[in-house]
PDB file of C-alpha atoms in Angstrom:
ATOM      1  CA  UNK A  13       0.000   0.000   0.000  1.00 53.00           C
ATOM      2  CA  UNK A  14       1.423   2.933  -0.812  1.00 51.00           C
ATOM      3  CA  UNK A  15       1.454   6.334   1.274  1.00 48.00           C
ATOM      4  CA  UNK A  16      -2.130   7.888  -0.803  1.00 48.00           C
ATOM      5  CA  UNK A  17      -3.853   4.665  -0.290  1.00 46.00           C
ATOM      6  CA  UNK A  18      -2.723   4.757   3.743  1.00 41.00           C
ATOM      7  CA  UNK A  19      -3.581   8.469   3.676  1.00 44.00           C
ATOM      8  CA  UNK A  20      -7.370   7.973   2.178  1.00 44.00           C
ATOM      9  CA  UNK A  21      -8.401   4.850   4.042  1.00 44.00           C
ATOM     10  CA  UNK A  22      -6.939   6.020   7.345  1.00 42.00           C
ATOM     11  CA  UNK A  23      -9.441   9.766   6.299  1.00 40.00           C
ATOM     12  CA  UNK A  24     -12.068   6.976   5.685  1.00 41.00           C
ATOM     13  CA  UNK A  25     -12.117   5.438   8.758  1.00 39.00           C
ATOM     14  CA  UNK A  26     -11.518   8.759  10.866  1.00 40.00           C
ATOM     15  CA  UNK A  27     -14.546  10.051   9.063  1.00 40.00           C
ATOM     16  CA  UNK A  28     -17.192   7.206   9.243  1.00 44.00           C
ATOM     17  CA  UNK A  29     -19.495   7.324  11.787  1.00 49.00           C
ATOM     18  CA  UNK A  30     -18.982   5.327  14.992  1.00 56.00           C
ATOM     19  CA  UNK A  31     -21.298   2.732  16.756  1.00 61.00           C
ATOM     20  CA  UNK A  32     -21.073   4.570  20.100  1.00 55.00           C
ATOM     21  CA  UNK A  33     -20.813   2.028  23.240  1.00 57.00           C
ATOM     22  CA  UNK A  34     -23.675   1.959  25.645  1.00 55.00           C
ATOM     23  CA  UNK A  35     -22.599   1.553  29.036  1.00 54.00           C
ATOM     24  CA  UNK A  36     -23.701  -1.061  31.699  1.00 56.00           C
ATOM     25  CA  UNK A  37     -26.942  -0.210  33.738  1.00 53.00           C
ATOM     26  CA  UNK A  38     -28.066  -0.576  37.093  1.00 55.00           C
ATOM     27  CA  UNK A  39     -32.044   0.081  37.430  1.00 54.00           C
ATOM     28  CA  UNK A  40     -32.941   3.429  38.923  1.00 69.00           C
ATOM     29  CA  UNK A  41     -36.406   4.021  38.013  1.00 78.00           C
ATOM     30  CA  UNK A  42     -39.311   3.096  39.405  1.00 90.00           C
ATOM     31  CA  UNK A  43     -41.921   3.773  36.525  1.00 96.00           C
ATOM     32  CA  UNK A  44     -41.861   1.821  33.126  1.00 97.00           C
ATOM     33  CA  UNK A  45     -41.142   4.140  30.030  1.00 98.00           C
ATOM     34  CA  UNK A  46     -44.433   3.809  28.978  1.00 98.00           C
ATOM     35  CA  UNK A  47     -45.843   5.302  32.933  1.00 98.00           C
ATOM     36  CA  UNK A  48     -43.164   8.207  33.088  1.00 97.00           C
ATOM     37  CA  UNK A  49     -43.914   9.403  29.952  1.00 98.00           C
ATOM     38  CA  UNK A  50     -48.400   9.141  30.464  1.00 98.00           C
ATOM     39  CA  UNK A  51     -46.881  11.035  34.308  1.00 97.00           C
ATOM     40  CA  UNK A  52     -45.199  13.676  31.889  1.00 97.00           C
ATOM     41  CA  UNK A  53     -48.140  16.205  30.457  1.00 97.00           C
ATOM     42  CA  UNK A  54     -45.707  17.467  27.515  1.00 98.00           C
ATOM     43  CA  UNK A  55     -45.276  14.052  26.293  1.00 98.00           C
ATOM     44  CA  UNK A  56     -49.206  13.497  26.108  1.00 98.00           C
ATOM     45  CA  UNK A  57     -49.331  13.445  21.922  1.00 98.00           C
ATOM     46  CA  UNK A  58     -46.346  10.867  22.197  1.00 98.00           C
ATOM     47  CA  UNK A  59     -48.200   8.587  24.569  1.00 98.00           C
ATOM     48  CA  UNK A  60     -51.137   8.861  22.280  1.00 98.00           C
ATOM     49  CA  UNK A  61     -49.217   7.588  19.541  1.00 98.00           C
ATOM     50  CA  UNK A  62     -47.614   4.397  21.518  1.00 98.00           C
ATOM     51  CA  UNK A  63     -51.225   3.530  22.263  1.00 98.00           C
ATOM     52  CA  UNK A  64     -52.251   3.959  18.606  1.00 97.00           C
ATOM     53  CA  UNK A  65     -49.417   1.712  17.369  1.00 98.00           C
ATOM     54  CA  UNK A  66     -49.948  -0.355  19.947  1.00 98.00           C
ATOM     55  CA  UNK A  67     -46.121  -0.084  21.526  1.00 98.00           C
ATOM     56  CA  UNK A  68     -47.849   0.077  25.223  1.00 98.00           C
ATOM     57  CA  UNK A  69     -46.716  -3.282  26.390  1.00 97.00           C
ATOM     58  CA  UNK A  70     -43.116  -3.413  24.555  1.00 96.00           C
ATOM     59  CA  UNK A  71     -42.016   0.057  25.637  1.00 97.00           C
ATOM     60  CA  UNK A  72     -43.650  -1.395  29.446  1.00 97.00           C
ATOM     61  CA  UNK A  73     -41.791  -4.758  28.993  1.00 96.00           C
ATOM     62  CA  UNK A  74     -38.124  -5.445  30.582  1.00 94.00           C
ATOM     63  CA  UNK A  75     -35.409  -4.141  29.008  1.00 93.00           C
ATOM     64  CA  UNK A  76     -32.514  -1.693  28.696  1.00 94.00           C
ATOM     65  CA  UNK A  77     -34.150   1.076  26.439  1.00 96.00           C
ATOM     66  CA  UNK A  78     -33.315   4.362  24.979  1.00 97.00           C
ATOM     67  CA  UNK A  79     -36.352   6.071  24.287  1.00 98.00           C
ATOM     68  CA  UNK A  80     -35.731   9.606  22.496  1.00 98.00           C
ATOM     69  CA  UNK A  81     -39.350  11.183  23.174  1.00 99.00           C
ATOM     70  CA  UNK A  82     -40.633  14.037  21.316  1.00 99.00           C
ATOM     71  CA  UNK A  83     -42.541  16.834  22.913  1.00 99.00           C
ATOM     72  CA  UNK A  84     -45.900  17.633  21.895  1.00 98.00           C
ATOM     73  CA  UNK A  85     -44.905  20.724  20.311  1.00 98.00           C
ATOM     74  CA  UNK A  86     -42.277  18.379  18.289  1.00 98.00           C
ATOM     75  CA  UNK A  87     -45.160  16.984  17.116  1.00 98.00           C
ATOM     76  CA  UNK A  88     -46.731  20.021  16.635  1.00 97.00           C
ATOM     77  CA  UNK A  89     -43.873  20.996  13.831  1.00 97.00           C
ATOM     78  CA  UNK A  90     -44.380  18.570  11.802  1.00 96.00           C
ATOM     79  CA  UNK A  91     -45.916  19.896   8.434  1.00 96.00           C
ATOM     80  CA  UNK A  92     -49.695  20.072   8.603  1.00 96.00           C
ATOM     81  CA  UNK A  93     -51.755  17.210   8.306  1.00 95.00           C
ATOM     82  CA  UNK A  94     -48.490  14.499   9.019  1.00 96.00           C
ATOM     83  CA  UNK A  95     -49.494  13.874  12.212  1.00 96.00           C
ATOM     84  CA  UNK A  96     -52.755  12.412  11.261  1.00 96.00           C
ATOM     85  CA  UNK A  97     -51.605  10.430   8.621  1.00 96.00           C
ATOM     86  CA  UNK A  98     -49.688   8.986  11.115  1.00 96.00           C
ATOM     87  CA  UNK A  99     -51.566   8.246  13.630  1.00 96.00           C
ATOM     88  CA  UNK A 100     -54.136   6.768  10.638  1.00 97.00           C
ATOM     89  CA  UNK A 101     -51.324   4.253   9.530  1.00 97.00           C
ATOM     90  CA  UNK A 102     -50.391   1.941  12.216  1.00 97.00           C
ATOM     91  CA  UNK A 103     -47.658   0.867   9.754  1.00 98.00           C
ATOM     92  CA  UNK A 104     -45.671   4.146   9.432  1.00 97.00           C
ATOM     93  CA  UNK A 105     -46.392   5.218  12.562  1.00 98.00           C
ATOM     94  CA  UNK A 106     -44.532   2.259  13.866  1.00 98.00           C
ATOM     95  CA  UNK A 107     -41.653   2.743  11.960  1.00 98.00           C
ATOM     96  CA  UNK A 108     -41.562   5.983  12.863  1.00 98.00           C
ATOM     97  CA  UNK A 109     -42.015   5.578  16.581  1.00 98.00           C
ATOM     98  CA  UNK A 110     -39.795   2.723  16.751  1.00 98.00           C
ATOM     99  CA  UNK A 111     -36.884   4.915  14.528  1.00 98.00           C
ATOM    100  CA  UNK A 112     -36.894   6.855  18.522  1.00 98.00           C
ATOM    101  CA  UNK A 113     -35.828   3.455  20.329  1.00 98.00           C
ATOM    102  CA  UNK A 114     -33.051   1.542  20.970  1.00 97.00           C
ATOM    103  CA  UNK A 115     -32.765  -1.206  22.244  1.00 95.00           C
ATOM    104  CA  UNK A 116     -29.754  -0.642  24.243  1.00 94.00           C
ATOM    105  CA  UNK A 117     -29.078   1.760  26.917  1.00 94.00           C
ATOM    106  CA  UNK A 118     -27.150   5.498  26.570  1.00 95.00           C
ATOM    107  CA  UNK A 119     -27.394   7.596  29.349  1.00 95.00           C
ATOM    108  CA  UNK A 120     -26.241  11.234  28.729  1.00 94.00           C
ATOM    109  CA  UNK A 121     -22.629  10.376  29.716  1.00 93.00           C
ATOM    110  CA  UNK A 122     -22.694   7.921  26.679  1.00 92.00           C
ATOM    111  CA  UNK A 123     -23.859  10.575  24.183  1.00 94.00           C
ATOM    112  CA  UNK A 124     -21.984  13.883  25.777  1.00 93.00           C
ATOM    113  CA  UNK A 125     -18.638  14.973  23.759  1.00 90.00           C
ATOM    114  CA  UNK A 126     -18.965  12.047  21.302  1.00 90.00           C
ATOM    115  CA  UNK A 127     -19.762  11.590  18.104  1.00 92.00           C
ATOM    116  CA  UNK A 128     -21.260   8.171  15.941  1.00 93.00           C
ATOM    117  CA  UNK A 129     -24.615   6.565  15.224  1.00 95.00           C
ATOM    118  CA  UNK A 130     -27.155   4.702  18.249  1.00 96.00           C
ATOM    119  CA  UNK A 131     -28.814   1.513  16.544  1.00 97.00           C
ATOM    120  CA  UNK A 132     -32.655   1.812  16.283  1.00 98.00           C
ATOM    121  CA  UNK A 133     -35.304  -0.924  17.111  1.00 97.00           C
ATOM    122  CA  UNK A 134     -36.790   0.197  13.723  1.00 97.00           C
ATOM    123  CA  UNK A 135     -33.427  -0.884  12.074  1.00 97.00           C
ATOM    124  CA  UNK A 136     -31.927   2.454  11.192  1.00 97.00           C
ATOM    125  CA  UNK A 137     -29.831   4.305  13.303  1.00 97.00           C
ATOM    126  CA  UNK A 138     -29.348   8.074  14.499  1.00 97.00           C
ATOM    127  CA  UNK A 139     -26.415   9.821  14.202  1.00 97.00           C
ATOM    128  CA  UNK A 140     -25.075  11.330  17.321  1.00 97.00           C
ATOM    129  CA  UNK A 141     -23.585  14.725  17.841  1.00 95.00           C
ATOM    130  CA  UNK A 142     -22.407  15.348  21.293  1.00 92.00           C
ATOM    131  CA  UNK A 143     -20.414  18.162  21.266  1.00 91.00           C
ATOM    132  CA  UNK A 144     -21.854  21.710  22.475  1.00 91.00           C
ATOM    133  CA  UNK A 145     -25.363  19.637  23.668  1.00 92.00           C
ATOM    134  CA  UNK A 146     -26.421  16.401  22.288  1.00 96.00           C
ATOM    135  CA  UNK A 147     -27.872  17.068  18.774  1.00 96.00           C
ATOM    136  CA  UNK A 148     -29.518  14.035  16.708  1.00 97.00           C
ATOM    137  CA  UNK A 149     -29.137  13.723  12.659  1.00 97.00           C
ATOM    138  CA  UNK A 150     -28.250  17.119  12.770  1.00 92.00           C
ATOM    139  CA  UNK A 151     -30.655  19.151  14.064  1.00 94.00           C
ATOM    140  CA  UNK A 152     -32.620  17.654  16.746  1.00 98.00           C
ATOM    141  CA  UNK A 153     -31.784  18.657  20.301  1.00 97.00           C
ATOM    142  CA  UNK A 154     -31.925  16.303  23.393  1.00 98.00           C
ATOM    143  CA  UNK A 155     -33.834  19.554  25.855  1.00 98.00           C
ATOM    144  CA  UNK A 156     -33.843  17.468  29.251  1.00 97.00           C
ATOM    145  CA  UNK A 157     -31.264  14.328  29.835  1.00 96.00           C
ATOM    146  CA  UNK A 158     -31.593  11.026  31.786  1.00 96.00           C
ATOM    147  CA  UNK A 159     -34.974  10.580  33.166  1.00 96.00           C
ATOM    148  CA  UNK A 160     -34.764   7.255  34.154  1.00 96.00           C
ATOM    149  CA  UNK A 161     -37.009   4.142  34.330  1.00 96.00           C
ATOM    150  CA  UNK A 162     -37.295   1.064  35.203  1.00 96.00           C
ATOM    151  CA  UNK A 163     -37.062  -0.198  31.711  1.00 96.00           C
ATOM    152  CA  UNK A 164     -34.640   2.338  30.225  1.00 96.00           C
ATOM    153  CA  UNK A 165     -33.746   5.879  30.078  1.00 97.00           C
ATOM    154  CA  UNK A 166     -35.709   8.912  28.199  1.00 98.00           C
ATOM    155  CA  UNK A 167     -34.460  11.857  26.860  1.00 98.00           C
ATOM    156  CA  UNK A 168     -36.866  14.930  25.841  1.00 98.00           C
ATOM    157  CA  UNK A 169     -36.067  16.096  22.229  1.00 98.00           C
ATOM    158  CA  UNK A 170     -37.536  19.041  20.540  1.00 98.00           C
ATOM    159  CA  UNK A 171     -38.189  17.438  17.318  1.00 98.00           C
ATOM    160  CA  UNK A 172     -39.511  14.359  15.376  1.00 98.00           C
ATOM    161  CA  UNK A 173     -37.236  11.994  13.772  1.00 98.00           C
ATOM    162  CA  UNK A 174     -37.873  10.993  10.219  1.00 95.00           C
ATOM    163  CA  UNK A 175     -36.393   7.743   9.795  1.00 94.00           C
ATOM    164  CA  UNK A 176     -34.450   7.888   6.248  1.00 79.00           C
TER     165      UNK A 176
END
């Protein structure tokens, strides 16, 4: 290999996105994901939505989850009428609402001053920003950190994400 090849594939692999590490977890909540967020009157559109795609018992179930929730003025952003289509198709909804899980578990300290991608349930992933804040796919901003459950951790975002 000579010195251009090391040069670009060495660029290549400092510039690819990194699967970030989620940390081990001890349980500290005492609320499933599902009961903190119904207990949380600005996720009340969000809730709604789990109910309507019928997430209740998995986000409720065991488990190690990161749950990036959107506030109901998040929802409220969206371009008019997307909402309801939504919440009329279980199908995209799903994908949608499952595009904000993970199935593993990132605290803040696991998303502060780094920078890669968090694996979805929905099979995508989100690309992580965590320098100056905690931004997601670019401009989606994590507004309140680590509220913890039983089954996971939650963080408040200001915005919907679109899964690609």
């Amino acid at each position: 290999m000579d010195r251009r090849q090391f040069i670009a594939s060495t660029a290549a692999l400092v510039a690819a996105p990194l699967a970030l590490t989620a940390p081990a977890r001890a349980v500290t909540g005492s609320q499933t994901i599902v009961e903190l967020a119904a207990a949380t009157p600005d996720l009340s559109t969000l809730v709604t939505a789990v109910q309507a795609a019928g997430l209740v018992d998995t986000l409720s179930a065991p488990g190690n989850f990161t749950v990036f929730a959107p506030t109901n003025r998040a929802f409220a952003h969206l371009p008019h009428g997307v909402l309801d289509s939504l919440l009329a198709d279980t199908d995209a909804l799903t994908n949608v609402l499952t595009y904000h899980v993970s199935g593993d578990y990132y605290p803040a300290e696991a998303l502060v001053g780094q920078h890669g991608v968090i694996p979805t349930v929905q099979g995508g992933h989100i690309r992580v920003n965590g320098r100056n804040g905690v931004h997601l796919n670019g401009n989606i901003s994590v507004t309140t950190a680590d509220v913890f459950a039983s089954n996971g951790v939650v963080h408040i975002i200001d915005g919907v994400l679109l899964p690609h």
